[in-house]
PDB file of C-alpha atoms and ligand atoms in Angstrom:
ATOM      1  CA  MET A   1     -11.896  17.388  18.506  1.00  0.00           C
ATOM      2  CA  ILE A   2     -10.698  14.680  20.599  1.00  0.00           C
ATOM      3  CA  TYR A   3     -11.102  14.969  24.485  1.00  0.00           C
ATOM      4  CA  PHE A   4     -10.529  12.446  26.916  1.00  0.00           C
ATOM      5  CA  ASP A   5     -12.167  13.664  29.857  1.00  0.00           C
ATOM      6  CA  ASN A   6     -10.920  12.152  33.249  1.00  0.00           C
ATOM      7  CA  VAL A   7     -10.946   8.724  31.608  1.00  0.00           C
ATOM      8  CA  SER A   8     -10.060   5.393  33.343  1.00  0.00           C
ATOM      9  CA  LYS A   9     -10.033   1.877  31.966  1.00  0.00           C
ATOM     10  CA  VAL A  10     -10.417  -1.449  33.887  1.00  0.00           C
ATOM     11  CA  TYR A  11     -10.392  -4.407  31.927  1.00  0.00           C
ATOM     12  CA  SER A  12     -12.757  -7.305  33.167  1.00  0.00           C
ATOM     13  CA  ALA A  13      -9.737  -9.298  34.228  1.00  0.00           C
ATOM     14  CA  GLY A  14      -9.137  -6.282  36.919  1.00  0.00           C
ATOM     15  CA  THR A  15      -6.331  -4.984  34.946  1.00  0.00           C
ATOM     16  CA  PRO A  16      -6.055  -1.075  35.421  1.00  0.00           C
ATOM     17  CA  ALA A  17      -4.893  -0.016  31.724  1.00  0.00           C
ATOM     18  CA  ILE A  18      -5.696   3.644  31.599  1.00  0.00           C
ATOM     19  CA  THR A  19      -5.961   6.048  34.770  1.00  0.00           C
ATOM     20  CA  ASP A  20      -7.443   9.365  35.175  1.00  0.00           C
ATOM     21  CA  ILE A  21      -6.438  10.301  31.717  1.00  0.00           C
ATOM     22  CA  THR A  22      -7.526  14.089  30.608  1.00  0.00           C
ATOM     23  CA  LEU A  23      -6.501  15.069  27.076  1.00  0.00           C
ATOM     24  CA  GLY A  24      -7.263  17.196  24.475  1.00  0.00           C
ATOM     25  CA  ILE A  25      -6.082  17.005  20.679  1.00  0.00           C
ATOM     26  CA  GLU A  26      -6.586  19.950  18.428  1.00  0.00           C
ATOM     27  CA  PRO A  27      -7.456  19.809  14.767  1.00  0.00           C
ATOM     28  CA  GLY A  28      -4.256  19.510  12.329  1.00  0.00           C
ATOM     29  CA  GLU A  29      -1.897  18.530  15.588  1.00  0.00           C
ATOM     30  CA  PHE A  30       0.768  15.590  15.354  1.00  0.00           C
ATOM     31  CA  VAL A  31       0.821  13.851  18.568  1.00  0.00           C
ATOM     32  CA  SER A  32       2.864  10.963  19.466  1.00  0.00           C
ATOM     33  CA  ILE A  33       1.947   8.707  22.085  1.00  0.00           C
ATOM     34  CA  VAL A  34       4.864   7.176  23.605  1.00  0.00           C
ATOM     35  CA  GLY A  35       5.545   4.702  26.507  1.00  0.00           C
ATOM     36  CA  HIS A  36       6.934   0.981  27.294  1.00  0.00           C
ATOM     37  CA  SER A  37       4.572  -1.994  25.967  1.00  0.00           C
ATOM     38  CA  GLY A  38       1.620  -2.286  28.512  1.00  0.00           C
ATOM     39  CA  ALA A  39       1.828   1.498  29.387  1.00  0.00           C
ATOM     40  CA  GLY A  40      -2.001   1.789  27.688  1.00  0.00           C
ATOM     41  CA  LYS A  41      -1.091   3.364  24.398  1.00  0.00           C
ATOM     42  CA  THR A  42      -3.297   0.672  22.364  1.00  0.00           C
ATOM     43  CA  THR A  43      -6.114   0.969  25.172  1.00  0.00           C
ATOM     44  CA  LEU A  44      -6.386   4.902  24.526  1.00  0.00           C
ATOM     45  CA  LEU A  45      -6.626   4.586  20.870  1.00  0.00           C
ATOM     46  CA  LYS A  46      -9.391   1.442  21.057  1.00  0.00           C
ATOM     47  CA  MET A  47     -11.352   3.913  23.139  1.00  0.00           C
ATOM     48  CA  LEU A  48     -11.134   6.484  20.700  1.00  0.00           C
ATOM     49  CA  PHE A  49     -12.157   4.091  18.038  1.00  0.00           C
ATOM     50  CA  ALA A  50     -15.120   2.868  20.258  1.00  0.00           C
ATOM     51  CA  GLU A  51     -13.926  -0.791  20.504  1.00  0.00           C
ATOM     52  CA  GLU A  52     -13.326  -0.196  23.931  1.00  0.00           C
ATOM     53  CA  SER A  53     -15.483   1.713  26.349  1.00  0.00           C
ATOM     54  CA  PRO A  54     -14.071   3.695  29.156  1.00  0.00           C
ATOM     55  CA  THR A  55     -14.852   2.238  33.054  1.00  0.00           C
ATOM     56  CA  THR A  56     -15.270   6.008  34.014  1.00  0.00           C
ATOM     57  CA  GLY A  57     -15.098   9.312  32.287  1.00  0.00           C
ATOM     58  CA  SER A  58     -15.972   9.864  28.720  1.00  0.00           C
ATOM     59  CA  VAL A  59     -13.974  10.293  25.391  1.00  0.00           C
ATOM     60  CA  LEU A  60     -15.381  13.173  23.163  1.00  0.00           C
ATOM     61  CA  PHE A  61     -15.222  13.612  19.503  1.00  0.00           C
ATOM     62  CA  ASN A  62     -16.230  16.951  18.044  1.00  0.00           C
ATOM     63  CA  GLU A  63     -17.965  17.599  21.376  1.00  0.00           C
ATOM     64  CA  ARG A  64     -20.127  14.287  21.517  1.00  0.00           C
ATOM     65  CA  ALA A  65     -19.432  11.435  23.666  1.00  0.00           C
ATOM     66  CA  ILE A  66     -18.195   8.741  21.914  1.00  0.00           C
ATOM     67  CA  HIS A  67     -20.227   5.958  23.528  1.00  0.00           C
ATOM     68  CA  GLU A  68     -23.467   7.950  23.355  1.00  0.00           C
ATOM     69  CA  LEU A  69     -23.491   7.438  19.687  1.00  0.00           C
ATOM     70  CA  THR A  70     -26.053   5.547  17.798  1.00  0.00           C
ATOM     71  CA  ASN A  71     -24.558   2.896  15.632  1.00  0.00           C
ATOM     72  CA  ARG A  72     -25.273   5.175  12.406  1.00  0.00           C
ATOM     73  CA  GLU A  73     -23.265   7.995  13.956  1.00  0.00           C
ATOM     74  CA  LEU A  74     -20.628   5.525  14.981  1.00  0.00           C
ATOM     75  CA  ILE A  75     -20.096   4.401  11.362  1.00  0.00           C
ATOM     76  CA  GLN A  76     -20.267   8.029  10.605  1.00  0.00           C
ATOM     77  CA  MET A  77     -17.696   9.078  13.155  1.00  0.00           C
ATOM     78  CA  ARG A  78     -15.176   5.672  12.105  1.00  0.00           C
ATOM     79  CA  ARG A  79     -15.462   7.223   8.408  1.00  0.00           C
ATOM     80  CA  GLN A  80     -13.467  10.304  10.045  1.00  0.00           C
ATOM     81  CA  ILE A  81     -10.828   8.095  11.376  1.00  0.00           C
ATOM     82  CA  GLY A  82      -8.309   6.551   9.156  1.00  0.00           C
ATOM     83  CA  THR A  83      -6.284   3.734  10.842  1.00  0.00           C
ATOM     84  CA  VAL A  84      -2.692   2.008  10.329  1.00  0.00           C
ATOM     85  CA  PHE A  85      -1.300  -0.845  12.345  1.00  0.00           C
ATOM     86  CA  GLN A  86       1.987  -2.660  12.536  1.00  0.00           C
ATOM     87  CA  ASP A  87       1.303  -5.792  10.509  1.00  0.00           C
ATOM     88  CA  PHE A  88      -0.056  -3.632   7.629  1.00  0.00           C
ATOM     89  CA  ARG A  89      -3.443  -5.716   7.181  1.00  0.00           C
ATOM     90  CA  LEU A  90      -3.233  -5.615   3.381  1.00  0.00           C
ATOM     91  CA  LEU A  91      -5.571  -8.049   1.452  1.00  0.00           C
ATOM     92  CA  PRO A  92      -2.845 -10.322  -0.269  1.00  0.00           C
ATOM     93  CA  THR A  93      -4.868 -11.749  -3.236  1.00  0.00           C
ATOM     94  CA  LYS A  94      -5.400  -7.829  -4.310  1.00  0.00           C
ATOM     95  CA  THR A  95      -3.412  -5.633  -6.022  1.00  0.00           C
ATOM     96  CA  VAL A  96      -2.106  -2.222  -4.464  1.00  0.00           C
ATOM     97  CA  TYR A  97      -4.451  -0.456  -6.637  1.00  0.00           C
ATOM     98  CA  GLU A  98      -7.359  -3.003  -5.840  1.00  0.00           C
ATOM     99  CA  ASN A  99      -6.394  -2.848  -2.036  1.00  0.00           C
ATOM    100  CA  ILE A 100      -7.047   0.810  -2.071  1.00  0.00           C
ATOM    101  CA  ALA A 101     -10.049   1.111  -4.273  1.00  0.00           C
ATOM    102  CA  PHE A 102     -11.457  -1.660  -2.294  1.00  0.00           C
ATOM    103  CA  ALA A 103     -11.671   0.881   0.909  1.00  0.00           C
ATOM    104  CA  MET A 104     -13.313   3.344  -1.402  1.00  0.00           C
ATOM    105  CA  GLU A 105     -16.085   1.095  -2.522  1.00  0.00           C
ATOM    106  CA  ALA A 106     -16.672   0.027   1.090  1.00  0.00           C
ATOM    107  CA  SER A 107     -17.267   3.533   1.917  1.00  0.00           C
ATOM    108  CA  GLY A 108     -19.679   3.572  -1.390  1.00  0.00           C
ATOM    109  CA  ARG A 109     -17.504   5.778  -3.383  1.00  0.00           C
ATOM    110  CA  PRO A 110     -18.210   6.170  -6.993  1.00  0.00           C
ATOM    111  CA  ASP A 111     -15.830   4.657  -9.579  1.00  0.00           C
ATOM    112  CA  GLU A 112     -14.847   8.119 -11.300  1.00  0.00           C
ATOM    113  CA  ASP A 113     -13.444   8.632  -7.709  1.00  0.00           C
ATOM    114  CA  ILE A 114     -11.646   5.633  -7.085  1.00  0.00           C
ATOM    115  CA  ILE A 115     -10.111   6.152 -10.784  1.00  0.00           C
ATOM    116  CA  ALA A 116      -8.830   9.428  -9.962  1.00  0.00           C
ATOM    117  CA  ASP A 117      -7.989   8.937  -6.128  1.00  0.00           C
ATOM    118  CA  VAL A 118      -6.111   5.853  -5.898  1.00  0.00           C
ATOM    119  CA  PRO A 119      -3.060   7.085  -8.555  1.00  0.00           C
ATOM    120  CA  TYR A 120      -3.170  10.415  -6.508  1.00  0.00           C
ATOM    121  CA  VAL A 121      -2.683   8.890  -2.908  1.00  0.00           C
ATOM    122  CA  LEU A 122      -0.167   6.260  -4.281  1.00  0.00           C
ATOM    123  CA  GLU A 123       1.608   9.350  -5.688  1.00  0.00           C
ATOM    124  CA  LEU A 124       1.571  11.018  -2.281  1.00  0.00           C
ATOM    125  CA  VAL A 125       3.128   7.967  -0.879  1.00  0.00           C
ATOM    126  CA  ASP A 126       5.776   7.757  -3.480  1.00  0.00           C
ATOM    127  CA  LEU A 127       4.505   4.577  -4.809  1.00  0.00           C
ATOM    128  CA  ALA A 128       2.960   5.226  -8.408  1.00  0.00           C
ATOM    129  CA  ASP A 129       5.131   2.596  -9.749  1.00  0.00           C
ATOM    130  CA  LYS A 130       3.644  -0.126  -7.761  1.00  0.00           C
ATOM    131  CA  MET A 131       0.090   0.326  -8.435  1.00  0.00           C
ATOM    132  CA  TRP A 132      -0.016  -3.281 -10.268  1.00  0.00           C
ATOM    133  CA  ASN A 133       1.766  -5.293  -7.712  1.00  0.00           C
ATOM    134  CA  PHE A 134       0.660  -7.585  -5.206  1.00  0.00           C
ATOM    135  CA  PRO A 135       1.849  -6.890  -1.126  1.00  0.00           C
ATOM    136  CA  LYS A 136       4.278  -9.522  -1.379  1.00  0.00           C
ATOM    137  CA  GLU A 137       6.163  -7.895  -4.199  1.00  0.00           C
ATOM    138  CA  LEU A 138       7.019  -4.970  -1.924  1.00  0.00           C
ATOM    139  CA  SER A 139       9.239  -4.454   1.131  1.00  0.00           C
ATOM    140  CA  GLY A 140       7.735  -3.910   4.603  1.00  0.00           C
ATOM    141  CA  GLY A 141       8.180  -0.082   4.068  1.00  0.00           C
ATOM    142  CA  GLU A 142       6.322  -0.299   0.851  1.00  0.00           C
ATOM    143  CA  GLN A 143       3.296  -2.543   2.343  1.00  0.00           C
ATOM    144  CA  GLN A 144       3.011   0.196   4.927  1.00  0.00           C
ATOM    145  CA  ARG A 145       2.955   3.404   2.596  1.00  0.00           C
ATOM    146  CA  VAL A 146       0.208   1.235   0.898  1.00  0.00           C
ATOM    147  CA  ALA A 147      -1.620   0.685   4.075  1.00  0.00           C
ATOM    148  CA  ILE A 148      -0.985   4.803   4.862  1.00  0.00           C
ATOM    149  CA  ALA A 149      -2.751   5.495   1.580  1.00  0.00           C
ATOM    150  CA  ARG A 150      -5.485   3.190   2.021  1.00  0.00           C
ATOM    151  CA  ALA A 151      -5.949   4.730   5.190  1.00  0.00           C
ATOM    152  CA  ILE A 152      -6.128   8.139   4.041  1.00  0.00           C
ATOM    153  CA  VAL A 153      -8.009   7.692   0.330  1.00  0.00           C
ATOM    154  CA  ASN A 154     -11.346   9.071   1.961  1.00  0.00           C
ATOM    155  CA  GLN A 155     -10.029  11.782   3.301  1.00  0.00           C
ATOM    156  CA  PRO A 156     -10.129  11.320   7.372  1.00  0.00           C
ATOM    157  CA  ASP A 157     -10.027  14.137   9.749  1.00  0.00           C
ATOM    158  CA  ILE A 158      -7.631  11.805  11.900  1.00  0.00           C
ATOM    159  CA  LEU A 159      -5.124   9.080  10.891  1.00  0.00           C
ATOM    160  CA  ILE A 160      -4.321   6.773  13.923  1.00  0.00           C
ATOM    161  CA  ALA A 161      -0.865   5.081  13.452  1.00  0.00           C
ATOM    162  CA  ASP A 162      -0.535   2.212  15.999  1.00  0.00           C
ATOM    163  CA  GLU A 163       3.386   1.135  16.034  1.00  0.00           C
ATOM    164  CA  PRO A 164       3.353   1.848  12.237  1.00  0.00           C
ATOM    165  CA  THR A 165       7.307   1.435  12.319  1.00  0.00           C
ATOM    166  CA  GLY A 166       7.296  -1.475  14.632  1.00  0.00           C
ATOM    167  CA  ASN A 167       8.339  -4.273  11.684  1.00  0.00           C
ATOM    168  CA  LEU A 168      10.353  -1.822   9.850  1.00  0.00           C
ATOM    169  CA  ASP A 169      14.441  -1.280   9.631  1.00  0.00           C
ATOM    170  CA  PRO A 170      15.348   2.317  10.105  1.00  0.00           C
ATOM    171  CA  ILE A 171      15.387   3.414   6.443  1.00  0.00           C
ATOM    172  CA  ASN A 172      11.604   2.244   5.926  1.00  0.00           C
ATOM    173  CA  THR A 173      11.126   3.782   9.313  1.00  0.00           C
ATOM    174  CA  TYR A 174      12.142   7.027   8.292  1.00  0.00           C
ATOM    175  CA  GLU A 175      10.375   7.057   5.005  1.00  0.00           C
ATOM    176  CA  VAL A 176       7.133   6.124   6.697  1.00  0.00           C
ATOM    177  CA  VAL A 177       7.815   8.825   9.120  1.00  0.00           C
ATOM    178  CA  GLN A 178       8.110  11.374   6.566  1.00  0.00           C
ATOM    179  CA  ILE A 179       5.137  10.501   4.768  1.00  0.00           C
ATOM    180  CA  LEU A 180       3.011  10.955   7.997  1.00  0.00           C
ATOM    181  CA  LYS A 181       4.377  14.315   8.431  1.00  0.00           C
ATOM    182  CA  LYS A 182       3.609  15.180   4.948  1.00  0.00           C
ATOM    183  CA  ILE A 183       0.060  13.957   5.465  1.00  0.00           C
ATOM    184  CA  ASN A 184      -0.311  16.042   8.757  1.00  0.00           C
ATOM    185  CA  ASP A 185       1.098  19.256   6.582  1.00  0.00           C
ATOM    186  CA  LEU A 186      -1.852  18.546   4.373  1.00  0.00           C
ATOM    187  CA  GLY A 187      -4.088  19.017   7.479  1.00  0.00           C
ATOM    188  CA  THR A 188      -4.707  15.751   8.588  1.00  0.00           C
ATOM    189  CA  THR A 189      -4.556  15.329  12.486  1.00  0.00           C
ATOM    190  CA  VAL A 190      -2.078  12.383  13.110  1.00  0.00           C
ATOM    191  CA  LEU A 191      -1.954  10.249  16.434  1.00  0.00           C
ATOM    192  CA  LEU A 192       0.913   7.932  16.371  1.00  0.00           C
ATOM    193  CA  THR A 193       2.113   5.358  18.753  1.00  0.00           C
ATOM    194  CA  THR A 194       5.544   4.203  19.249  1.00  0.00           C
ATOM    195  CA  HIS A 195       8.229   2.978  21.505  1.00  0.00           C
ATOM    196  CA  ASN A 196      11.079   3.982  19.190  1.00  0.00           C
ATOM    197  CA  ARG A 197      12.915   6.970  20.190  1.00  0.00           C
ATOM    198  CA  ASN A 198      14.339   7.936  16.593  1.00  0.00           C
ATOM    199  CA  VAL A 199      10.671   8.108  15.413  1.00  0.00           C
ATOM    200  CA  VAL A 200       9.721  10.591  17.976  1.00  0.00           C
ATOM    201  CA  ASP A 201      12.699  12.640  17.829  1.00  0.00           C
ATOM    202  CA  SER A 202      12.569  12.920  14.091  1.00  0.00           C
ATOM    203  CA  VAL A 203       8.944  14.020  14.112  1.00  0.00           C
ATOM    204  CA  GLY A 204       9.831  16.529  16.423  1.00  0.00           C
ATOM    205  CA  LYS A 205       6.201  17.324  17.535  1.00  0.00           C
ATOM    206  CA  ARG A 206       3.809  16.923  20.805  1.00  0.00           C
ATOM    207  CA  VAL A 207       5.052  13.873  22.826  1.00  0.00           C
ATOM    208  CA  VAL A 208       2.648  12.538  25.328  1.00  0.00           C
ATOM    209  CA  THR A 209       3.980  10.038  27.491  1.00  0.00           C
ATOM    210  CA  LEU A 210       2.209   7.457  29.508  1.00  0.00           C
ATOM    211  CA  ASP A 211       3.513   5.179  32.168  1.00  0.00           C
ATOM    212  CA  GLN A 212       1.344   2.594  33.805  1.00  0.00           C
ATOM    213  CA  GLY A 213      -1.691   3.978  32.152  1.00  0.00           C
ATOM    214  CA  ARG A 214      -1.193   7.964  33.302  1.00  0.00           C
ATOM    215  CA  ILE A 215       0.363  10.464  31.598  1.00  0.00           C
ATOM    216  CA  VAL A 216       3.471  11.426  33.215  1.00  0.00           C
ATOM    217  CA  ARG A 217       5.094  14.102  30.373  1.00  0.00           C
ATOM    218  CA  ASP A 218       3.228  16.296  27.641  1.00  0.00           C
ATOM    219  CA  ASP A 219       5.728  18.341  25.720  1.00  0.00           C
ATOM    220  CA  GLN A 220       4.735  20.757  23.034  1.00  0.00           C
ATOM    221  CA  SER A 221       7.660  20.012  20.520  1.00  0.00           C
ATOM    222  CA  GLY A 222       9.058  17.002  22.677  1.00  0.00           C
ATOM    223  CA  LYS A 223      11.949  14.719  22.127  1.00  0.00           C
ATOM    224  CA  TYR A 224      11.938  11.284  23.349  1.00  0.00           C
ATOM    225  CA  SER A 225      12.870  11.278  27.282  1.00  0.00           C
ATOM    226  CA  PHE A 226      11.282   8.350  28.926  1.00  0.00           C
TER     227      PHE A 226
HETATM  228  P1  ADP B   1       0.216  -0.413  25.121  1.00  0.00           P
HETATM  229  O1  ADP B   1      -0.354  -0.359  23.733  1.00  0.00           O
HETATM  230  O2  ADP B   1       1.167   0.450  25.929  1.00  0.00           O
HETATM  231  O3  ADP B   1       1.375  -1.770  25.115  1.00  0.00           O
HETATM  232  P2  ADP B   1      -2.058  -1.886  26.042  1.00  0.00           P
HETATM  233  O4  ADP B   1      -3.156  -0.639  26.173  1.00  0.00           O
HETATM  234  O5  ADP B   1      -1.750  -2.898  24.951  1.00  0.00           O
HETATM  235  O6  ADP B   1      -0.510  -1.108  26.303  1.00  0.00           O
HETATM  236  O7  ADP B   1      -2.306  -2.407  27.449  1.00  0.00           O
HETATM  237  C1  ADP B   1      -2.345  -1.872  28.977  1.00  0.00           C
HETATM  238  C2  ADP B   1      -2.615  -2.644  29.876  1.00  0.00           C
HETATM  239  O8  ADP B   1      -3.963  -3.500  29.753  1.00  0.00           O
HETATM  240  C3  ADP B   1      -1.369  -3.803  30.096  1.00  0.00           C
HETATM  241  O9  ADP B   1      -1.687  -4.554  31.380  1.00  0.00           O
HETATM  242  C4  ADP B   1      -2.237  -5.053  29.172  1.00  0.00           C
HETATM  243  O10 ADP B   1      -1.791  -6.195  29.605  1.00  0.00           O
HETATM  244  C5  ADP B   1      -4.008  -4.779  29.475  1.00  0.00           C
HETATM  245  N1  ADP B   1      -4.747  -4.948  28.681  1.00  0.00           N
HETATM  246  C6  ADP B   1      -4.991  -4.725  27.240  1.00  0.00           C
HETATM  247  N2  ADP B   1      -5.667  -5.425  26.447  1.00  0.00           N
HETATM  248  C7  ADP B   1      -6.602  -6.238  27.636  1.00  0.00           C
HETATM  249  C8  ADP B   1      -7.648  -6.848  27.486  1.00  0.00           C
HETATM  250  N3  ADP B   1      -8.187  -7.210  26.446  1.00  0.00           N
HETATM  251  N4  ADP B   1      -7.711  -7.750  28.686  1.00  0.00           N
HETATM  252  C9  ADP B   1      -7.441  -7.607  29.870  1.00  0.00           C
HETATM  253  N5  ADP B   1      -6.271  -6.591  29.871  1.00  0.00           N
HETATM  254  C10 ADP B   1      -5.866  -5.901  28.591  1.00  0.00           C
END
């Protein structure tokens, strides 16, 4: 489904961020990408989302090279990918319900879907009781769970979580990891970047370790061993 085919990325400043990466990810996998800050994790995700182009090699999504897609195809492809970031990125003036409904409206989903699906995804992340609260009334972990609900409400094939627990304490981190595992169990491919050893160990799935832009380990049921 996702295939990085001998990909390298050198930024314009001359920094080699990714070097000779070949990596396949199958539907339904849960892959943790780990490595020190600057190892190239975010660059890898940005190339998958076509925010950055590879300098050499190609990134394939469902056997199509992402950087050869037309704008229209790119929009379609991005709809199949949900994203979550360290800083939550919720709209502060909208309630939890409105934050999720807004993402559905942007994808052209009809009102009856919105009314049915927003409570459903909030139930999934254990936040049905916070539906009418504003983000600032929630803990960091709760805000991240809203962001996850928003990322999955349009039923993407893939959920990308880029350091989703970076701002959270251990208890909230644990809860977010459990939610990501649950979403993966329901069939969504999950791609997680982190440098938190406890996160990787509690996921207990495939771990790809990057060091200075190269894959140095790829363990099927890995533990953090950097
Ligand atoms: P990570 O997510 O593992 O911290 P990044 O992918 O952000 O790593 O960065 C990998 C390398 O690429 C680092 O050396 C970083 O400084 C460099 N880099 C990242 N983004 C840019 C950019 N837009 N321009 C120039 N260099 C960049």
